[in-house]
Tab-separated table of C-alpha atoms in Angstrom:
chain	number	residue	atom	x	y	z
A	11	UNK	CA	0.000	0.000	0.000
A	12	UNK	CA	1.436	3.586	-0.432
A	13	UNK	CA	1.193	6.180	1.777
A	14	UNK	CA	-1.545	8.465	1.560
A	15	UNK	CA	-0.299	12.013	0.820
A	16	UNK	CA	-3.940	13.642	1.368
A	17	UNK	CA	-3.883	16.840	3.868
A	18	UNK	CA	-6.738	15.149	5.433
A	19	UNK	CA	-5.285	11.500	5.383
A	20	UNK	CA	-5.969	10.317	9.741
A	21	UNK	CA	-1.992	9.400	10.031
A	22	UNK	CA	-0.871	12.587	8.155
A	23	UNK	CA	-3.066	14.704	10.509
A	24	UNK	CA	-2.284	12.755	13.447
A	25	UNK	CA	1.665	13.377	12.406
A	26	UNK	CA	0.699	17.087	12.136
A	27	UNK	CA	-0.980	17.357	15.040
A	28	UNK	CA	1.661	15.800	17.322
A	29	UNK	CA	4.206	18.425	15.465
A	30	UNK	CA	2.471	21.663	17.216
A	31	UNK	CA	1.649	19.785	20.061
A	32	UNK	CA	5.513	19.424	20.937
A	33	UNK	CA	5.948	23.246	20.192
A	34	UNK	CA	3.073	23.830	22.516
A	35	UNK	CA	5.396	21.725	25.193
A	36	UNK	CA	8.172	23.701	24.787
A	37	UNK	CA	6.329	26.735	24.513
A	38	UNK	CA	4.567	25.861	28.111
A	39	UNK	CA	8.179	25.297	29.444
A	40	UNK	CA	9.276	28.265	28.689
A	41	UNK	CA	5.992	30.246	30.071
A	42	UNK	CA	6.545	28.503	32.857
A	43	UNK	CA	10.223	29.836	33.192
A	44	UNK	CA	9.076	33.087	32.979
A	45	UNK	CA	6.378	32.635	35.484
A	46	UNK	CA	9.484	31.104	38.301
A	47	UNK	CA	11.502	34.351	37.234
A	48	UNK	CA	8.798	36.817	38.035
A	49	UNK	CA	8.248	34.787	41.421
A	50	UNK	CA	11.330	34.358	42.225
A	51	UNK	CA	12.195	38.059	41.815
A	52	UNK	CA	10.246	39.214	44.177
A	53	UNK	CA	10.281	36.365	46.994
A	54	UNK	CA	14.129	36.633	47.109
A	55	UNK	CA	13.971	40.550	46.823
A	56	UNK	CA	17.023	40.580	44.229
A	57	UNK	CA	16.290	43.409	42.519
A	58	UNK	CA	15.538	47.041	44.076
A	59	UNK	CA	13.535	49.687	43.025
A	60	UNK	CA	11.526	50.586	39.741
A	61	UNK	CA	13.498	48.335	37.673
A	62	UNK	CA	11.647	45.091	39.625
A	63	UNK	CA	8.709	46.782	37.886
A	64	UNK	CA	9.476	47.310	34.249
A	65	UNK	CA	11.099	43.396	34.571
A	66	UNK	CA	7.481	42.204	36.020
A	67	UNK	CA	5.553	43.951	33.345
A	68	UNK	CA	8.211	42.418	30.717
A	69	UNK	CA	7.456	38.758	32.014
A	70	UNK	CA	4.227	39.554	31.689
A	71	UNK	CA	3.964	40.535	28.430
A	72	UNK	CA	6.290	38.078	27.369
A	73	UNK	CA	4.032	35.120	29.163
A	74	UNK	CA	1.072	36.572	27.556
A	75	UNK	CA	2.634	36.537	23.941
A	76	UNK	CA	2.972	32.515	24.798
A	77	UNK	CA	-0.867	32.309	25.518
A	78	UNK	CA	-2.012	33.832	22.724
A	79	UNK	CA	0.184	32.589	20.159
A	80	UNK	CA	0.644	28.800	20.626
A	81	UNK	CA	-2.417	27.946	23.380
A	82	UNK	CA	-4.780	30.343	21.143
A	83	UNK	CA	-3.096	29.404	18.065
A	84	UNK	CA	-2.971	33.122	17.214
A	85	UNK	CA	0.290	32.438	15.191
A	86	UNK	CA	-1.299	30.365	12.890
A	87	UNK	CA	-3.384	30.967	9.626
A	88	UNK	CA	-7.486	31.852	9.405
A	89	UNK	CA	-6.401	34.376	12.448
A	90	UNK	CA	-6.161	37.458	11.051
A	91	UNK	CA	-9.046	38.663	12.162
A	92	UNK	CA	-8.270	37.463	15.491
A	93	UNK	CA	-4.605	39.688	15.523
A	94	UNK	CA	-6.246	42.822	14.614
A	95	UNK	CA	-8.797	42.504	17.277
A	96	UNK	CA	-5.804	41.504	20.155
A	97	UNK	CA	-3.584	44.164	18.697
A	98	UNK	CA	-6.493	46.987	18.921
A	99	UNK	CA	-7.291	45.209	22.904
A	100	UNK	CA	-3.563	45.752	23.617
A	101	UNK	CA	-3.696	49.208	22.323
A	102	UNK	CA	-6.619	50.004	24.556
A	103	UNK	CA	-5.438	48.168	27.146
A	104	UNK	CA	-2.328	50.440	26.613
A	105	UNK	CA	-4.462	53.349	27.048
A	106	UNK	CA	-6.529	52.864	29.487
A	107	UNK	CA	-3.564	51.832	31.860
A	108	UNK	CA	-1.627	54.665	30.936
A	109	UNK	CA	-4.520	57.118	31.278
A	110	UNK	CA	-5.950	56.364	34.266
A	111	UNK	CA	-2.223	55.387	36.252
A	112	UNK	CA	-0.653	58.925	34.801
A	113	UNK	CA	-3.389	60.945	36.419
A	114	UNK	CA	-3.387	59.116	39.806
A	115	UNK	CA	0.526	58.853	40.088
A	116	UNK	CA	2.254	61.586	38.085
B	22	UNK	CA	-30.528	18.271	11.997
B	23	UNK	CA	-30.643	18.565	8.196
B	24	UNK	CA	-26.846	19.013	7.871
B	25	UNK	CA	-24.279	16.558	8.051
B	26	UNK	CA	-22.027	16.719	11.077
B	27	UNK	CA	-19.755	13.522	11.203
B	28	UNK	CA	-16.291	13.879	10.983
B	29	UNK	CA	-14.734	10.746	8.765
B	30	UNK	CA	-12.318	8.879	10.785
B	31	UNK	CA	-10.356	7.880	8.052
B	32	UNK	CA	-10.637	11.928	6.631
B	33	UNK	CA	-9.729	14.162	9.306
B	34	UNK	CA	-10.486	17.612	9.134
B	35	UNK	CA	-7.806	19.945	9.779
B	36	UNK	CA	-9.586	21.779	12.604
B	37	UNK	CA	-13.321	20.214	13.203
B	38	UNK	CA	-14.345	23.379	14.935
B	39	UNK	CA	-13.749	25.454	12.144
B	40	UNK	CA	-15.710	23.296	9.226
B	41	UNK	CA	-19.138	24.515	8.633
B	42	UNK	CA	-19.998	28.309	8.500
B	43	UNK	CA	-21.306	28.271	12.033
B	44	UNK	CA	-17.998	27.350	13.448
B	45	UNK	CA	-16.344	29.794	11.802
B	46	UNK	CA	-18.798	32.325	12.873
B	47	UNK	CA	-18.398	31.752	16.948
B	48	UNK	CA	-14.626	31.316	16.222
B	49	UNK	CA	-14.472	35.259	14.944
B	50	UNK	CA	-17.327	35.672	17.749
B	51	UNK	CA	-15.273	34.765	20.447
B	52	UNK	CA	-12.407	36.300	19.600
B	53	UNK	CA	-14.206	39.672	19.494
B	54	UNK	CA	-15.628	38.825	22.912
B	55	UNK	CA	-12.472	38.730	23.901
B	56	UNK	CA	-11.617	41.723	22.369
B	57	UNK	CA	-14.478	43.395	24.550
B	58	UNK	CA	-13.148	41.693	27.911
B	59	UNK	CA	-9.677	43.257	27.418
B	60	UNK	CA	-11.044	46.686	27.548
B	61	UNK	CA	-13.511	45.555	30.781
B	62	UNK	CA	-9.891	44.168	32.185
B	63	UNK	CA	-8.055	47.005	31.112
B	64	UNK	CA	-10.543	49.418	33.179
B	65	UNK	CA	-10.470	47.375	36.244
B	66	UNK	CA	-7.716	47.300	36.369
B	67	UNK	CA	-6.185	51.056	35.843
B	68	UNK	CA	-8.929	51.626	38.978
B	69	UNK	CA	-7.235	49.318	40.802
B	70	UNK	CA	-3.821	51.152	39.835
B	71	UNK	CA	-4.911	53.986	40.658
B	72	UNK	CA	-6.740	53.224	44.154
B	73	UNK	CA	-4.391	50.239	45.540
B	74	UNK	CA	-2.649	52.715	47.664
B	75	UNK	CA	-6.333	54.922	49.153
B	76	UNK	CA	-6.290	52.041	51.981
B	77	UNK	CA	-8.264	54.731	54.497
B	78	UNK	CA	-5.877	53.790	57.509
B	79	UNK	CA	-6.549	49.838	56.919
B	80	UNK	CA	-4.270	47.011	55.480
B	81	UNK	CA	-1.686	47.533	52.875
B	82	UNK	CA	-1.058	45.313	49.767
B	83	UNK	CA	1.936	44.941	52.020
B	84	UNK	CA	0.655	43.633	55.048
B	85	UNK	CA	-2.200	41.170	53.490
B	86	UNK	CA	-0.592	39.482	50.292
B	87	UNK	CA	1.407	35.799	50.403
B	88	UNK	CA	3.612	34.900	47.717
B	89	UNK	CA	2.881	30.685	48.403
B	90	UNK	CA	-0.569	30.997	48.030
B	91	UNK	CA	-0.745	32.823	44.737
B	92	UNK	CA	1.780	30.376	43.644
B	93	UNK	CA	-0.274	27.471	43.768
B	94	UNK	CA	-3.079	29.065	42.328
B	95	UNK	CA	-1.132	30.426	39.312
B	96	UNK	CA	0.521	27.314	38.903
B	97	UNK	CA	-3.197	25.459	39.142
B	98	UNK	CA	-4.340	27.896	36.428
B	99	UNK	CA	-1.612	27.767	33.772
B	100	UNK	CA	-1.893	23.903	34.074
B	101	UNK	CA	-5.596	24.162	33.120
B	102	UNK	CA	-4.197	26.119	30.039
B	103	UNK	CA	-2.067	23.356	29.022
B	104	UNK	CA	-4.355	20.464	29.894
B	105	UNK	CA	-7.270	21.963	27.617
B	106	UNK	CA	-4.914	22.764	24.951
B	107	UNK	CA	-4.079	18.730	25.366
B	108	UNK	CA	-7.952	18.552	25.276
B	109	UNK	CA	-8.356	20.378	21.827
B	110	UNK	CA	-5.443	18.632	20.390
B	111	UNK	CA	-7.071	15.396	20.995
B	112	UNK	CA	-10.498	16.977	19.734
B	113	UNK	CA	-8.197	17.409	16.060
B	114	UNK	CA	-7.643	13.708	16.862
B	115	UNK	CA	-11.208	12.498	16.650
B	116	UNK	CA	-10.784	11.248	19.954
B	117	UNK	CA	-13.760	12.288	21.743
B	118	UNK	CA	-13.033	10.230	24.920
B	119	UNK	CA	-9.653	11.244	25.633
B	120	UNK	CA	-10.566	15.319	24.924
B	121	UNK	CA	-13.718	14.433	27.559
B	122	UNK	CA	-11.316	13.454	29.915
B	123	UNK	CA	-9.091	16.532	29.465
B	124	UNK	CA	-11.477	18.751	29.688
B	125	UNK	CA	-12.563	17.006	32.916
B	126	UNK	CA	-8.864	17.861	34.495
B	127	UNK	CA	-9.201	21.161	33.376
B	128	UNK	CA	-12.328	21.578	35.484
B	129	UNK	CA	-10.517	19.987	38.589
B	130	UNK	CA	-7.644	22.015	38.171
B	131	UNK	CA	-9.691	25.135	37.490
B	132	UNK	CA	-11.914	24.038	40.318
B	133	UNK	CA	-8.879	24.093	43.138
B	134	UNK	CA	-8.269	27.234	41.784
B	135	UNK	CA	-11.561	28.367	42.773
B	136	UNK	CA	-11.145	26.627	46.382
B	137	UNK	CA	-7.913	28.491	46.350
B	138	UNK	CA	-9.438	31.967	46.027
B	139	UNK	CA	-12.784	31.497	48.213
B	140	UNK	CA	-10.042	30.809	50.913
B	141	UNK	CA	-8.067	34.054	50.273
B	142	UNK	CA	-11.007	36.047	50.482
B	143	UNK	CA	-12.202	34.144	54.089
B	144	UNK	CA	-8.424	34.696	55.132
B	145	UNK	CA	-8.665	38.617	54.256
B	146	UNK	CA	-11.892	39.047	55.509
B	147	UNK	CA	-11.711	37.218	58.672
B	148	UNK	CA	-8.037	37.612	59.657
B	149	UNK	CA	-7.964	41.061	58.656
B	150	UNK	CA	-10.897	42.606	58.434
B	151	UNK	CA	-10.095	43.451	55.114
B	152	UNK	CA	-13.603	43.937	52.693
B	153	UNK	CA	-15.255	45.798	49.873
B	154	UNK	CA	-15.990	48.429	52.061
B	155	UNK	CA	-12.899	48.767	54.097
B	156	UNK	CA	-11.026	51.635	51.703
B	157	UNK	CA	-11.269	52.512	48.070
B	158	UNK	CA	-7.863	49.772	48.196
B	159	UNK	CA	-10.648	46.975	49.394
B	160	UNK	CA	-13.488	47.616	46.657
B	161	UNK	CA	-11.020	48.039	43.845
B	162	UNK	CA	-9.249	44.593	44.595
B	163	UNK	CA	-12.216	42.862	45.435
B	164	UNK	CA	-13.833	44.548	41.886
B	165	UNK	CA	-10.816	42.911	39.645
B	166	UNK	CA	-10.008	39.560	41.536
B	167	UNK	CA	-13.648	39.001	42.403
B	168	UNK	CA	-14.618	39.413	38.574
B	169	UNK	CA	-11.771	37.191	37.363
B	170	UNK	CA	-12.951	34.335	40.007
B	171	UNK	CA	-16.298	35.547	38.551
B	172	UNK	CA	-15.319	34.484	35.296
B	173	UNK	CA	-13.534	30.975	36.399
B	174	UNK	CA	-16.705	29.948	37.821
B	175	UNK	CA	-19.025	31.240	34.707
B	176	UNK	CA	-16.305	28.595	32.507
B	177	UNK	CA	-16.569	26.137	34.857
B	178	UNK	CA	-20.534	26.188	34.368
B	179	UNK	CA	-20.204	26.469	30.925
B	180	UNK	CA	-17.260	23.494	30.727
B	181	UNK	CA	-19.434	21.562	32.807
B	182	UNK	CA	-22.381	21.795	31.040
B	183	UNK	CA	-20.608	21.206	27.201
B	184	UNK	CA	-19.172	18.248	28.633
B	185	UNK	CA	-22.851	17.124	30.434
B	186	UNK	CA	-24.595	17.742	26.850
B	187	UNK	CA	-22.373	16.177	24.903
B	188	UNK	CA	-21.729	13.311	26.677
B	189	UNK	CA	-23.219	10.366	24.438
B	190	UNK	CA	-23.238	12.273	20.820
B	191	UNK	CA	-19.670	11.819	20.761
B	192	UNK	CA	-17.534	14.330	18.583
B	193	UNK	CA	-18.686	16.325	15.256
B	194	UNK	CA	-18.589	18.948	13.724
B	195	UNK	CA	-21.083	20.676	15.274
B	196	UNK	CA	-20.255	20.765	18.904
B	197	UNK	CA	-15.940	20.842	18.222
B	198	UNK	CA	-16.860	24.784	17.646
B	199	UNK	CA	-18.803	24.446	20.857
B	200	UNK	CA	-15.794	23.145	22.795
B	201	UNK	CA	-13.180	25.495	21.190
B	202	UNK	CA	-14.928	28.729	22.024
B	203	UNK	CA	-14.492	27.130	25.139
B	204	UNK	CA	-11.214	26.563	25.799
B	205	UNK	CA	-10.326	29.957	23.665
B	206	UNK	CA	-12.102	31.709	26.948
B	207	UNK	CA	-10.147	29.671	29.497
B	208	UNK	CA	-7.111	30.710	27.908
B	209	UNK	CA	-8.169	34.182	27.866
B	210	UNK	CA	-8.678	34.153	31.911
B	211	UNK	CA	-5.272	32.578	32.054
B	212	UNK	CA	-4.152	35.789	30.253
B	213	UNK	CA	-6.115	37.812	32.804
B	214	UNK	CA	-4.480	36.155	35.647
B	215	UNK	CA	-1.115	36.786	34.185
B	216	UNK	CA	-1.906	40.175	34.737
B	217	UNK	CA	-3.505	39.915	38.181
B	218	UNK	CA	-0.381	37.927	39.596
B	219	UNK	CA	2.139	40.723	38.210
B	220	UNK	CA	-0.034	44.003	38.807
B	221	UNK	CA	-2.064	42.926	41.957
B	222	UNK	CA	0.224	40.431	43.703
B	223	UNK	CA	4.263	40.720	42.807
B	224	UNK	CA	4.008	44.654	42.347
B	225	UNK	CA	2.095	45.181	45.749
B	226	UNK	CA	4.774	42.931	47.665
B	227	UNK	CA	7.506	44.805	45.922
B	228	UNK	CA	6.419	48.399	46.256
């Protein structure tokens, strides 16, 4: 018998399938990582002052950019849509933060 | 139902939620749900930015936050990420028992997150005296966390529920979009927690 070639052939999906779910693996260890970091900063008090901050707010970003794009499956194609409408969120987000922080703390 | 659902076992679709027109609908629909809950996020918490520090005299984000306990319930919650993405990816596999069975650890584990948070809120309240009315501090905490734990227990009722319904049909077509709007939510208020953990939790220990 040859092997079937189809997109949709049960073994070639299964194949495929098993492909992201390893990058999704790695991509959890690595969220993960980032999570211990940000923990780990501030139970061993390592780092003083603001720059504690801007790292937190990096790991979280970074963590976040893990969620989206390999558990959401942002990164992969059909989600264009989906990008514009996380891109515009992040912008408001952005703004809404900013806005309301500046004018309590500045 | 006039419409053929089945999924061929020997034919597998590439992603079973996103087949007919209707799954492709809720998959743009819940992505622009999501859209929406960023900006309710986003609100709650600038307020809480802006108010953690108004404590009126009572406890401090100093005095009342533990770094174990939000820990375990961060850890608890990103596992639920991963175990319904192991879900989904045995939903692409036409396996409808295993992706049941995910989907049932994802409950537990979102469930001891739950447990988790009921118990922070009996600690603060009763050890400290801390509530929504104590300072502007208390009703702007209570306002994000409570919504987020608010949301966990809306996707547990939902998760519950899908997997209640859908226990004898098996997989198709149909209900795979049902399942993946699903776990695209749970994600989402794994993303949310992100944030809580950083802004709420790390930052007011390290300020």
């Amino acid at each position: 018998m040859t092997k079937n070639t189809s997109p949709n052939n049960v073994d070639y999906r299964k194949e495929q399938n098993k492909e992201e779910m390893k990058k999704v693996l790695i991509s959890f260890a690595m969220l993960l990582m980032f999570t211990i970091i940000a923990f780990a900063v501030v139970g061993t008090e390592a780092i003083e002052g603001s720059y504690v901050l801007i790292l937190l707010f990096l790991m979280a970003f970074i963590q976040i950019m893990f969620q989206f794009f390999f558990f959401m499956h942002m990164k992969e194609k059909g989600h264009e849509e989906a990008q514009i409408i996380i891109y515009g969120a992040f912008w408001v987000t952005f703004l809404v933060m900013m806005g309301l922080g500046v004018i309590t703390w500045w | 139902m006039s419409q053929d659902y089945s999924i061929d076992p020997k034919n597998l679709p590439e992603d079973p939620s996103r087949v007919t027109d209707e799954g492709k609908f809720k998959h743009l629909g819940v992505w622009m749900f999501i859209g929406g809950e960023s900006v309710l996020f986003a609100s709650l918490f600038g307020t809480y930015i802006a108010l953690k520090d108004s404590t009126a005299g009572g406890p401090t984000t100093q005095d009342l936050y533990g770094l174990e306990l939000v820990f375990l319930m961060t850890m608890l919650l990103l596992t639920s990420s991963l175990t319904s993405v192991y879900a989904i990816y045995h939903m692409k596999n036409n396996n409808f028992k295993k992706m049941q069975l995910w989907f049932g650890i994802t409950g537990l584990l979102g469930l001891g997150f739950l447990a988790c948070e009921i118990y922070e809120f009996a600690h603060y309240v009763v050890d400290y005296g801390f509530t929504f009315r104590s300072s502007a501090f208390g009703s702007a905490f209570y306002t994000l966390v409570g919504f987020h734990g608010g949301h966990v227990i809306f996707g547990l009722a939902w998760l519950i529920t899908l997997m209640v319904r859908n226990a004898k049909r098996g997989l198709n077509t149909y209900n795979a979009a049902k399942y993946n709007s699903f776990s695209l939510y749970w994600h989402f208020i794994d993303v949310v927690w992100v944030f809580i953990f950083t802004v709420v939790y790390l930052m007011g220990m390290v300020s």
